[in-house]
mmCIF file of N, CA, C and O in Angstrom:
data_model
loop_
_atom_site.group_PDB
_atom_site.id
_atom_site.type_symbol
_atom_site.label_atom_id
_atom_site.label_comp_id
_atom_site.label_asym_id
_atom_site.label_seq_id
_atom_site.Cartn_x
_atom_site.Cartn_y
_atom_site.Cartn_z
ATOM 1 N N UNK A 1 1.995 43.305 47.060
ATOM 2 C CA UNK A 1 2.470 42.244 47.908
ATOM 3 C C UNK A 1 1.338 41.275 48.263
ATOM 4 O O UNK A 1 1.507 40.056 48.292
ATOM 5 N N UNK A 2 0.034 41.954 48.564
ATOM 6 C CA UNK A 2 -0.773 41.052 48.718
ATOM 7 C C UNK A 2 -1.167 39.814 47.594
ATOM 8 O O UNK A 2 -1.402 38.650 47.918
ATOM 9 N N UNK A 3 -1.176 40.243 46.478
ATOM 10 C CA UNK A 3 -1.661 39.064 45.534
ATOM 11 C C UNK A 3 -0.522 38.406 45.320
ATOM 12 O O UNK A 3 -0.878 37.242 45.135
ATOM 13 N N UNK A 4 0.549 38.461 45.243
ATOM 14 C CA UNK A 4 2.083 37.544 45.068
ATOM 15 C C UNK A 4 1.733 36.506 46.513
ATOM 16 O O UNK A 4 1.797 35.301 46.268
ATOM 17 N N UNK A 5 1.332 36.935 48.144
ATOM 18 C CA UNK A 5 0.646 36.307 48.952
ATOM 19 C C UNK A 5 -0.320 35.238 48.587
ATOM 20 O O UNK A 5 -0.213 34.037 48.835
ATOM 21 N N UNK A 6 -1.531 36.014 47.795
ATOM 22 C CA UNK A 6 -2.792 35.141 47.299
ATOM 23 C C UNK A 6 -2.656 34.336 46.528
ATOM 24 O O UNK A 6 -3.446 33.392 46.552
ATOM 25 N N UNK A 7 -1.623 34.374 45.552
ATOM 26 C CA UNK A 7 -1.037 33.626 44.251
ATOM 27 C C UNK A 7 -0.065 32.342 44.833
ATOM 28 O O UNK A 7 -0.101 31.212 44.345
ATOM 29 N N UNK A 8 0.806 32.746 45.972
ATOM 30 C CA UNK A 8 1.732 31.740 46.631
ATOM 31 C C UNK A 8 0.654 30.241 47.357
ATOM 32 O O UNK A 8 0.760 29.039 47.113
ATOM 33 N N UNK A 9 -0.508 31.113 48.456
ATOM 34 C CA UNK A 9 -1.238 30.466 48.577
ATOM 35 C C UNK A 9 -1.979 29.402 47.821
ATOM 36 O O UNK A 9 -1.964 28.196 48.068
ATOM 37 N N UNK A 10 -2.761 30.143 46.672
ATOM 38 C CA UNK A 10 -3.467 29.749 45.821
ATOM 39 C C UNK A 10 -2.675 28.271 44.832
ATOM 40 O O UNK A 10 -3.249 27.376 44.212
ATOM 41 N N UNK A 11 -1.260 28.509 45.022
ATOM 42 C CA UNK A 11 -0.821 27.654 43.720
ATOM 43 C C UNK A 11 0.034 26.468 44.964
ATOM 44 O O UNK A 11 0.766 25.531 44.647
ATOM 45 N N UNK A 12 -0.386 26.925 46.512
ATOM 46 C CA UNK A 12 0.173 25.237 47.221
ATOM 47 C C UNK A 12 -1.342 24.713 47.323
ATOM 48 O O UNK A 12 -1.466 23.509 47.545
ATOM 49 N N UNK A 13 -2.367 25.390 47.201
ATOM 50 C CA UNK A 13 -3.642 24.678 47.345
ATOM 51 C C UNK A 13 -3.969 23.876 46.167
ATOM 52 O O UNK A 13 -4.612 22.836 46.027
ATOM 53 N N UNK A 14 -3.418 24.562 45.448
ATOM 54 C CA UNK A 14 -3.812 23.881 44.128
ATOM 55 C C UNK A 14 -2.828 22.862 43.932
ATOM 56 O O UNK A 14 -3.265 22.068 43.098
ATOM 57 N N UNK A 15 -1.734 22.550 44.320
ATOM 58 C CA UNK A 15 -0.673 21.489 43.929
ATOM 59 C C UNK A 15 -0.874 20.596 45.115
ATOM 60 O O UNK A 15 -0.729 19.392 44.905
ATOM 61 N N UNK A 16 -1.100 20.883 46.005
ATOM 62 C CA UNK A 16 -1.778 19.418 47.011
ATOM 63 C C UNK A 16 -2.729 19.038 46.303
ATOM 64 O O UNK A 16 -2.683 17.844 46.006
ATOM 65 N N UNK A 17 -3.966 19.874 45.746
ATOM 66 C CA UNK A 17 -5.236 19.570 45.041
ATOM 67 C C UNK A 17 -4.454 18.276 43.902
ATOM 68 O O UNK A 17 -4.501 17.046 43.942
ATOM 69 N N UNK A 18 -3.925 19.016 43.165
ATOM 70 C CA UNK A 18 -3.438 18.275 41.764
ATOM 71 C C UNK A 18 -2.390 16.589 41.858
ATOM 72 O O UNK A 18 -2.293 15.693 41.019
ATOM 73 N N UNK A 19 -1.716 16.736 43.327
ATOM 74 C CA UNK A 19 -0.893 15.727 43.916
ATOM 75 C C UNK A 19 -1.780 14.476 43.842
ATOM 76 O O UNK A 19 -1.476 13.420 43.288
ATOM 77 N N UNK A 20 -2.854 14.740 44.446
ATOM 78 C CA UNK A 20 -4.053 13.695 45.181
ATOM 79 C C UNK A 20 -4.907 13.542 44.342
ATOM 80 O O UNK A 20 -5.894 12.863 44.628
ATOM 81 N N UNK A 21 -4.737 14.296 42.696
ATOM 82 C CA UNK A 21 -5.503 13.929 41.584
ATOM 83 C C UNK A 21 -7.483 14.354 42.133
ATOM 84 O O UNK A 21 -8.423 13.571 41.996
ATOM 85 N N UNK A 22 -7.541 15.435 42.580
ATOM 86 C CA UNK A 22 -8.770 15.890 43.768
ATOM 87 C C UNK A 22 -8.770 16.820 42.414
ATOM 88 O O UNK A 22 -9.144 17.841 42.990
ATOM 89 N N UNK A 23 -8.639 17.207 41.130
ATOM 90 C CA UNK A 23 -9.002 18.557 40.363
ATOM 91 C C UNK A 23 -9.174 17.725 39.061
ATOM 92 O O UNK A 23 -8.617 16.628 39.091
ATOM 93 N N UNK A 24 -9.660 17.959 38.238
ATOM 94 C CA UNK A 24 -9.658 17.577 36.638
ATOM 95 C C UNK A 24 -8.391 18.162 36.405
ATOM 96 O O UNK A 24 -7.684 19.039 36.901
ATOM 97 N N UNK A 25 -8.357 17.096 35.165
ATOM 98 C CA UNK A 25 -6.652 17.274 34.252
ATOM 99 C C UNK A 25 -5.580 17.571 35.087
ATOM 100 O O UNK A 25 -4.731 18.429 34.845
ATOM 101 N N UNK A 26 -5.626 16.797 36.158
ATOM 102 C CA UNK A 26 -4.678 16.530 37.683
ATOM 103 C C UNK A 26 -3.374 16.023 36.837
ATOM 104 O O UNK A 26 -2.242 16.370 37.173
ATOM 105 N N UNK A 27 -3.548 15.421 36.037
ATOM 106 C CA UNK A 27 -2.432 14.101 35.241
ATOM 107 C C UNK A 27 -1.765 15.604 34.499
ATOM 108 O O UNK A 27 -0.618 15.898 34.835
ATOM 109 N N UNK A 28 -2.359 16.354 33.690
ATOM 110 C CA UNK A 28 -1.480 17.557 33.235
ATOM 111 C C UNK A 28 -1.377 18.857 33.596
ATOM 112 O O UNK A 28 -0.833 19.765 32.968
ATOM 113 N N UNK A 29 -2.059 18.909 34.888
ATOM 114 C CA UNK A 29 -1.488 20.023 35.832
ATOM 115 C C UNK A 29 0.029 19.616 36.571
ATOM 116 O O UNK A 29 1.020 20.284 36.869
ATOM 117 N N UNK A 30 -0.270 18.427 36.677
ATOM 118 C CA UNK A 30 1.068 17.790 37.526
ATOM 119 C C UNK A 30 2.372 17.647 36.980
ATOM 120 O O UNK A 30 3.260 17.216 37.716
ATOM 121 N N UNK A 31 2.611 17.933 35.842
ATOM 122 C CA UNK A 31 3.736 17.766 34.996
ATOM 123 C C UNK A 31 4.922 18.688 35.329
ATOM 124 O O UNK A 31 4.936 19.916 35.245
ATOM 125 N N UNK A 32 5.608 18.123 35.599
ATOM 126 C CA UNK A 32 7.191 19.177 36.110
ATOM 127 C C UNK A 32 7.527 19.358 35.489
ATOM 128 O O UNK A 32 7.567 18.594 34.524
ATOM 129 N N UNK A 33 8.231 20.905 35.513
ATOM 130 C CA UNK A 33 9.574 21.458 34.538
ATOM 131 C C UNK A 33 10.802 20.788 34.841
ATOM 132 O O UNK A 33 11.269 21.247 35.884
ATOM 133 N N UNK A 34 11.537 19.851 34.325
ATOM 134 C CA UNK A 34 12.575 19.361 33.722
ATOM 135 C C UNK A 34 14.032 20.049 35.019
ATOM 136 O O UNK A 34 14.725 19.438 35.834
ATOM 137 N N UNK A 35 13.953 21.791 34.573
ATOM 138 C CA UNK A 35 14.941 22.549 35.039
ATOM 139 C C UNK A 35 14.573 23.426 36.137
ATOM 140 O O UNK A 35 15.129 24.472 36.469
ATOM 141 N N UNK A 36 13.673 22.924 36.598
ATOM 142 C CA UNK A 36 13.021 24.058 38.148
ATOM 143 C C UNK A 36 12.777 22.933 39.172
ATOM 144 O O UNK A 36 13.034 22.929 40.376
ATOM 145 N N UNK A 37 12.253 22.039 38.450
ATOM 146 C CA UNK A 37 11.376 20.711 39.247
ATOM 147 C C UNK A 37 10.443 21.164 39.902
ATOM 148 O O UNK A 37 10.428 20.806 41.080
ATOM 149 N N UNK A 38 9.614 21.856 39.558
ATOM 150 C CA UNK A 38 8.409 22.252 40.141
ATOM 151 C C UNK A 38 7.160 22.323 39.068
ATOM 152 O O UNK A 38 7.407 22.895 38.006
ATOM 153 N N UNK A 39 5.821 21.779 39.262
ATOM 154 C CA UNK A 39 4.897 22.026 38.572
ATOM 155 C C UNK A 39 4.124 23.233 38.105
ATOM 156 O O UNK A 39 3.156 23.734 38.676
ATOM 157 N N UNK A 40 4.813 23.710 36.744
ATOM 158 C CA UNK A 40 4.707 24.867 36.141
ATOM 159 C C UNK A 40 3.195 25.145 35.947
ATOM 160 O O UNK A 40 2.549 26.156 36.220
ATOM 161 N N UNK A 41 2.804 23.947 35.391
ATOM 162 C CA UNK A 41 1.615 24.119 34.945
ATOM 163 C C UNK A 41 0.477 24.466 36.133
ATOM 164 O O UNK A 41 -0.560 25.126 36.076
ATOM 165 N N UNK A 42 0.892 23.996 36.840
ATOM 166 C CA UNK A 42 -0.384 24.603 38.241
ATOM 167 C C UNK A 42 -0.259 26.126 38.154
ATOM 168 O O UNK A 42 -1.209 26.887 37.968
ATOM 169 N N UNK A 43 1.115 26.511 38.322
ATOM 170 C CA UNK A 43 1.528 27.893 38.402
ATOM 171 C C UNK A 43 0.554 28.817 37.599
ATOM 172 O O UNK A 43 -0.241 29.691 37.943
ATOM 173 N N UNK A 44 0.961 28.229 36.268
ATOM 174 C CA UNK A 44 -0.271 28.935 35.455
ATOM 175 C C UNK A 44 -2.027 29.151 35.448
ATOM 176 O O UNK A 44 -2.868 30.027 35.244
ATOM 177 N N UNK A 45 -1.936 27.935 35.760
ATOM 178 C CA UNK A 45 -3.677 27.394 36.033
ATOM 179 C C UNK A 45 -3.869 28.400 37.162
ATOM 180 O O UNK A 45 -4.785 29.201 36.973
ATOM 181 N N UNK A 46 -3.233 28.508 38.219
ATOM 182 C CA UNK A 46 -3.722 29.329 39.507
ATOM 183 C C UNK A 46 -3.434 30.647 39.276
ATOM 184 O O UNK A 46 -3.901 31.491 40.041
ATOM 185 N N UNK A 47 -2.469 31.094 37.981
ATOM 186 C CA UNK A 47 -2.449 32.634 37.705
ATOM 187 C C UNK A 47 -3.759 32.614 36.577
ATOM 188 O O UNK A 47 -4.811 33.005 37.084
ATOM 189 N N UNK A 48 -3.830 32.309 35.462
ATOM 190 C CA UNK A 48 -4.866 32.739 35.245
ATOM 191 C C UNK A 48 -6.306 31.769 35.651
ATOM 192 O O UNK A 48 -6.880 31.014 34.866
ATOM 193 N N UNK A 49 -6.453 31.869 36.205
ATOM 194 C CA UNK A 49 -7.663 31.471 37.741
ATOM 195 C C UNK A 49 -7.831 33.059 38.196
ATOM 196 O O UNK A 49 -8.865 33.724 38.142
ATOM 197 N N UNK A 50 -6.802 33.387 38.561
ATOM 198 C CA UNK A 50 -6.838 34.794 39.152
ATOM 199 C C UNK A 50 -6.926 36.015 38.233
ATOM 200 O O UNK A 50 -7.528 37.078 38.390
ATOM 201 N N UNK A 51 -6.408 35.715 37.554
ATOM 202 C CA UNK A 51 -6.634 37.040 36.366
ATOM 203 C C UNK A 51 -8.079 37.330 35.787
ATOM 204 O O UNK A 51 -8.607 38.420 35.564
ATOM 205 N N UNK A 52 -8.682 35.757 35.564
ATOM 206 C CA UNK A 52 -10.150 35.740 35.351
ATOM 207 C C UNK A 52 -11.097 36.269 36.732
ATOM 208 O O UNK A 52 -12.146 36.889 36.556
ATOM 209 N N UNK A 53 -10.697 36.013 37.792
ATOM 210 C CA UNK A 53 -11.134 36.518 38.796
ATOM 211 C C UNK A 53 -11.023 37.691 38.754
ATOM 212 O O UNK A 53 -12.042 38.360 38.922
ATOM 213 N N UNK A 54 -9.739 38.361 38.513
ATOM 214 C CA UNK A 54 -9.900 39.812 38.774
ATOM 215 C C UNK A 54 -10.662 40.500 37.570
ATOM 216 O O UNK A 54 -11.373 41.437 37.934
ATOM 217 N N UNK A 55 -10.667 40.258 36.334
ATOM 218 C CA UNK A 55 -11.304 40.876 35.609
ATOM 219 C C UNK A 55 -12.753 41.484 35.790
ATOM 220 O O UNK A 55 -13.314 42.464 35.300
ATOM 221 N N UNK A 56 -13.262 40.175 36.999
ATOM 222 C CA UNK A 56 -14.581 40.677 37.845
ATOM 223 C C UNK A 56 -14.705 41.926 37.801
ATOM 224 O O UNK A 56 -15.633 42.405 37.150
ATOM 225 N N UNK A 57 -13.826 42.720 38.463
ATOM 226 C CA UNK A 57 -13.762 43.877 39.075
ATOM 227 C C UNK A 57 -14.124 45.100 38.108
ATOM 228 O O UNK A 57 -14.466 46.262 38.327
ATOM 229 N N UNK A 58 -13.901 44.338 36.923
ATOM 230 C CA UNK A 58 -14.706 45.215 35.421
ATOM 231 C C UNK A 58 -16.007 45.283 35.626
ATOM 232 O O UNK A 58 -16.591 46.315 35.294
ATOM 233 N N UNK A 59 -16.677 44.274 36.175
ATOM 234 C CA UNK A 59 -18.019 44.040 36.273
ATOM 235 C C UNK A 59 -18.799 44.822 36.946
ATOM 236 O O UNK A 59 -19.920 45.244 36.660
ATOM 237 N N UNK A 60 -17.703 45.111 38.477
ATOM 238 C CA UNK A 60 -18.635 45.743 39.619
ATOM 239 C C UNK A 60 -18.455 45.011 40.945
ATOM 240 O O UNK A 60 -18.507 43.785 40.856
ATOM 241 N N UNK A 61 -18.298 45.412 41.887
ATOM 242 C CA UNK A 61 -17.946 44.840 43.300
ATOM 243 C C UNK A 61 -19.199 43.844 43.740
ATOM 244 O O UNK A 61 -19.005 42.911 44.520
ATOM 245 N N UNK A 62 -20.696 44.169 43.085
ATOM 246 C CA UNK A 62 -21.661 43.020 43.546
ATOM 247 C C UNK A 62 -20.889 42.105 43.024
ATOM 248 O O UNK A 62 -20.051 41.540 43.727
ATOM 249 N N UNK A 63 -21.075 41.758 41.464
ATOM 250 C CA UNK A 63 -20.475 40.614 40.948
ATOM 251 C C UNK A 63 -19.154 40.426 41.543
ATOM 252 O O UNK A 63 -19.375 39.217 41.473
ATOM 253 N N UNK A 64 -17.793 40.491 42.148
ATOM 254 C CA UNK A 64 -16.819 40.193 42.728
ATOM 255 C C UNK A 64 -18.019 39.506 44.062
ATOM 256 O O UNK A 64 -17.767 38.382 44.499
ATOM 257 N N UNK A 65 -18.416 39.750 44.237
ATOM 258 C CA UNK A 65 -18.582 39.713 45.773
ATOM 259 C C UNK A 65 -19.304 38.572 46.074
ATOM 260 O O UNK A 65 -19.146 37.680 46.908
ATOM 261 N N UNK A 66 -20.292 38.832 45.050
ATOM 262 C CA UNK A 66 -21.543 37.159 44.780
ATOM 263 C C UNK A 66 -20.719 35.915 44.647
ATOM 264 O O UNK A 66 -20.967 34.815 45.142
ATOM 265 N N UNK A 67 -19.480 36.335 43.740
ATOM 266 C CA UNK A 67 -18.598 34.965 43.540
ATOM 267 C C UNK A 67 -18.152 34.516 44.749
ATOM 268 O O UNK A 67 -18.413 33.368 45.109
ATOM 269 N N UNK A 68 -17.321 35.493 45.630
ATOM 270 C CA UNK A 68 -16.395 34.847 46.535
ATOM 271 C C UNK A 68 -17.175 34.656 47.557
ATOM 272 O O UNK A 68 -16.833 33.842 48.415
ATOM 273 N N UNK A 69 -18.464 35.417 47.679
ATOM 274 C CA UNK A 69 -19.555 34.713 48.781
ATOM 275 C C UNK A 69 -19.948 33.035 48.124
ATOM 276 O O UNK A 69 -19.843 32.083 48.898
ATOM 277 N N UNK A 70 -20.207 32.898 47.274
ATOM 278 C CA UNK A 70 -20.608 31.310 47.072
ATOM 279 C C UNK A 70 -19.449 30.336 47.016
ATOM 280 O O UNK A 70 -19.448 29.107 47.081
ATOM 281 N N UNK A 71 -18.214 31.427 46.844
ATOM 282 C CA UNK A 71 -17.559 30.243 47.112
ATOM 283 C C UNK A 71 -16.780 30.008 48.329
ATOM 284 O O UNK A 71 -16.062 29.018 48.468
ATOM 285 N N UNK A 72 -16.929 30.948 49.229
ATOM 286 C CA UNK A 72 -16.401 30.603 50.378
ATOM 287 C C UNK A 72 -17.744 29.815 51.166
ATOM 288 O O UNK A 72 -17.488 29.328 52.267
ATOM 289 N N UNK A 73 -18.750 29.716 50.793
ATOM 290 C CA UNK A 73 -19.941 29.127 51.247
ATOM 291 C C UNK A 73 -20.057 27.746 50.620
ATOM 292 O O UNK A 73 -20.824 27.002 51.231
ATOM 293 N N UNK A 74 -19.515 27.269 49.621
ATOM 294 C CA UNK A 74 -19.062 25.892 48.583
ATOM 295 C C UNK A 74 -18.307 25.703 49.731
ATOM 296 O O UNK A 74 -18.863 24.997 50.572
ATOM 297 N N UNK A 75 -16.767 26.290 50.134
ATOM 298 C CA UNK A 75 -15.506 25.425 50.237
ATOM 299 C C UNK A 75 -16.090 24.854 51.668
ATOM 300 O O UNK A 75 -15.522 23.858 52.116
ATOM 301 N N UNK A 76 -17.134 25.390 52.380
ATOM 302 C CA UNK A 76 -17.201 24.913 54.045
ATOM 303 C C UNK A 76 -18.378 23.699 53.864
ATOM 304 O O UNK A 76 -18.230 22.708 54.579
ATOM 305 N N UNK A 77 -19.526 23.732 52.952
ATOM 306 C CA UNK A 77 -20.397 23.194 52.905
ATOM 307 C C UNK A 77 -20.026 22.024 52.140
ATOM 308 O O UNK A 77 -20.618 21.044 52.593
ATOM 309 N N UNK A 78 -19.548 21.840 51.511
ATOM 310 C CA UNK A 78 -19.104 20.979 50.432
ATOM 311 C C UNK A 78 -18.700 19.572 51.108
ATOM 312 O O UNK A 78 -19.306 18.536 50.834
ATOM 313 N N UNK A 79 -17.403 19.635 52.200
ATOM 314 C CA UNK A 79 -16.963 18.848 52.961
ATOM 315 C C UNK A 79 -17.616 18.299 54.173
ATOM 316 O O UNK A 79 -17.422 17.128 54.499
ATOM 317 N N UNK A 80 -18.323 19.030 54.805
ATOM 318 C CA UNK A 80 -19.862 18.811 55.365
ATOM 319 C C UNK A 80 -20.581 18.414 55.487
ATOM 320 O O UNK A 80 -21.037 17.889 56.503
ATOM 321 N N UNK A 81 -21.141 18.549 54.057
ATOM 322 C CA UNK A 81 -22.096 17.631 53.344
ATOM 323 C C UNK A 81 -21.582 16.298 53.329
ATOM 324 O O UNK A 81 -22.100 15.386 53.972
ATOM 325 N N UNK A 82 -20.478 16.156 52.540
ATOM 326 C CA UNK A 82 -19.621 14.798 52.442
ATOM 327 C C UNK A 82 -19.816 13.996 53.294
ATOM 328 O O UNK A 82 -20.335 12.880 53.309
ATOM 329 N N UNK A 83 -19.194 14.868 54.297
ATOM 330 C CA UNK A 83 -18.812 13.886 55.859
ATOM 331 C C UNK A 83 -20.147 13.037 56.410
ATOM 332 O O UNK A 83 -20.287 11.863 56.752
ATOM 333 N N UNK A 84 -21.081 14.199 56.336
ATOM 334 C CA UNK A 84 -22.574 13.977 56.880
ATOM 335 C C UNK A 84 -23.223 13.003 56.178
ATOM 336 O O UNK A 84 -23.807 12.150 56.846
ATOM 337 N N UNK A 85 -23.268 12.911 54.693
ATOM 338 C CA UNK A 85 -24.367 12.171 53.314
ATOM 339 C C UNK A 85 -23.395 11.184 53.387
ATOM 340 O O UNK A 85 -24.019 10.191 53.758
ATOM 341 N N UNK A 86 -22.073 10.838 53.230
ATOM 342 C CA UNK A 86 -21.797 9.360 53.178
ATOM 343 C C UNK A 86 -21.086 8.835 53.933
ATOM 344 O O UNK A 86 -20.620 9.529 54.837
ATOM 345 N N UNK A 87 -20.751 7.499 53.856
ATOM 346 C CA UNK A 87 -20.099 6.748 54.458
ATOM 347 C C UNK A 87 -18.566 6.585 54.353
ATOM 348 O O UNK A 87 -18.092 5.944 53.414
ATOM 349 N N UNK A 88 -17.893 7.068 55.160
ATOM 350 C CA UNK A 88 -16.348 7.426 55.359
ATOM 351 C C UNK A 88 -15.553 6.899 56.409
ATOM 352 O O UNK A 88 -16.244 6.005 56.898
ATOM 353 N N UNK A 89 -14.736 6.949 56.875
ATOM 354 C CA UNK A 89 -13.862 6.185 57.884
ATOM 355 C C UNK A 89 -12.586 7.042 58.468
ATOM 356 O O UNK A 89 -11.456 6.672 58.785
ATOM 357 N N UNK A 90 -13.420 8.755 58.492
ATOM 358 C CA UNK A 90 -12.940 9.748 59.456
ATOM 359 C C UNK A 90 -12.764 9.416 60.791
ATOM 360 O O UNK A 90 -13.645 9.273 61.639
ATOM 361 N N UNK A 91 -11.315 9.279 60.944
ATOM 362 C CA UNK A 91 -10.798 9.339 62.119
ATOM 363 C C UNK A 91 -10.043 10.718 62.848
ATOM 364 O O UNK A 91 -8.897 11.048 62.543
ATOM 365 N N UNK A 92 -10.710 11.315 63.656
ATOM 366 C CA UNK A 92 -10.496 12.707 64.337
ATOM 367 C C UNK A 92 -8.666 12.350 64.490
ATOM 368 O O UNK A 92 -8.230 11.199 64.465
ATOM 369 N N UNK A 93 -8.002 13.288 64.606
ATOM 370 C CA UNK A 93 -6.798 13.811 65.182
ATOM 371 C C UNK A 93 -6.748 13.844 66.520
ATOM 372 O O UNK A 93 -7.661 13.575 67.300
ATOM 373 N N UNK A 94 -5.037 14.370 66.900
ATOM 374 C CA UNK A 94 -4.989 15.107 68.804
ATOM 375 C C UNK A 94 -6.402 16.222 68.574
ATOM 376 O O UNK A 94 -7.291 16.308 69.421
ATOM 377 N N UNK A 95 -6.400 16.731 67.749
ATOM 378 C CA UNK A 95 -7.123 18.724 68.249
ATOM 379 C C UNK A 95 -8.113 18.048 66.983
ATOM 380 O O UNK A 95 -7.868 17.743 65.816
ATOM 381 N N UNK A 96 -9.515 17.973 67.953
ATOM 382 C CA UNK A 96 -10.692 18.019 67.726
ATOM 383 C C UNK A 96 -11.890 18.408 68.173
ATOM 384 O O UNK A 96 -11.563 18.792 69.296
ATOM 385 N N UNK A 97 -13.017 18.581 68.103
ATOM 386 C CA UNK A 97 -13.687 19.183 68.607
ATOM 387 C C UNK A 97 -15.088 18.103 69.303
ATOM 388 O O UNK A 97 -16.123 18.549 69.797
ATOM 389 N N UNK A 98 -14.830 17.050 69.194
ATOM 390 C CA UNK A 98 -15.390 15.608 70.096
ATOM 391 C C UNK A 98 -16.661 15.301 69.175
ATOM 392 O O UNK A 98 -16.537 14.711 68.102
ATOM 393 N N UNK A 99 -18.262 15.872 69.816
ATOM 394 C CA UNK A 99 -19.386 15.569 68.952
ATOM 395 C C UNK A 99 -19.556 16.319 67.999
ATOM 396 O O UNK A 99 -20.371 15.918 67.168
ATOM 397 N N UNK A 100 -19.172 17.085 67.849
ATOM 398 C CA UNK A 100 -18.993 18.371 67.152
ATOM 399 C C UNK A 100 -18.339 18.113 65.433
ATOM 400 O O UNK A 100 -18.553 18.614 64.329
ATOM 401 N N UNK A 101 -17.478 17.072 65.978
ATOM 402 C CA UNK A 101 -16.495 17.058 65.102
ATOM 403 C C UNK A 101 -17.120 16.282 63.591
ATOM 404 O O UNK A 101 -16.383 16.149 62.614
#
């Protein structure tokens, strides 16, 4: 149950990603099935995304672990950086966090 969870997740992150053209080959991730109307092709891209991920686990729990440490350390720093190094026209929301923000 959990990875059908991680997989559900994984494939609306990735189809907002692919919507806003924010991923390479956005133009043919985005392509709808005809008879579902939903973008198949993400579906796939975010299953095997994960299958390659799990194969890690052949490797050894360091290697699992090194990955999802750098990349949960990418996904926070990344936007961060952004905000901080250039010039943007971020306007805070109601729920913010003031100087902080």
């Amino acid at each position: 149950m959990y990875a059908v969870a991680g997989l559900f997740n994984g494939f609306q992150h990735a189809f907002a990603f692919v919507r806003d053209s924010a991923l390479p080959l956005s133009s043919i991730l985005y392509c709808t099935n005809n008879f579902t109307a939903t973008p198949i092709n993400t579906l796939w891209f975010v299953a095997l995304m994960a299958a390659l991920q799990g194969l890690l686990a052949f490797v050894g729990t360091v290697a699992t672990n090194a990955i999802d440490t750098m990349s949960i350390t990418a996904a926070y720093a990344i936007p961060t950086f952004a905000q901080l190094a250039f010039n943007n026209d971020f306007k805070p929301g109601a729920f913010n966090f003031g100087f902080f923000n």
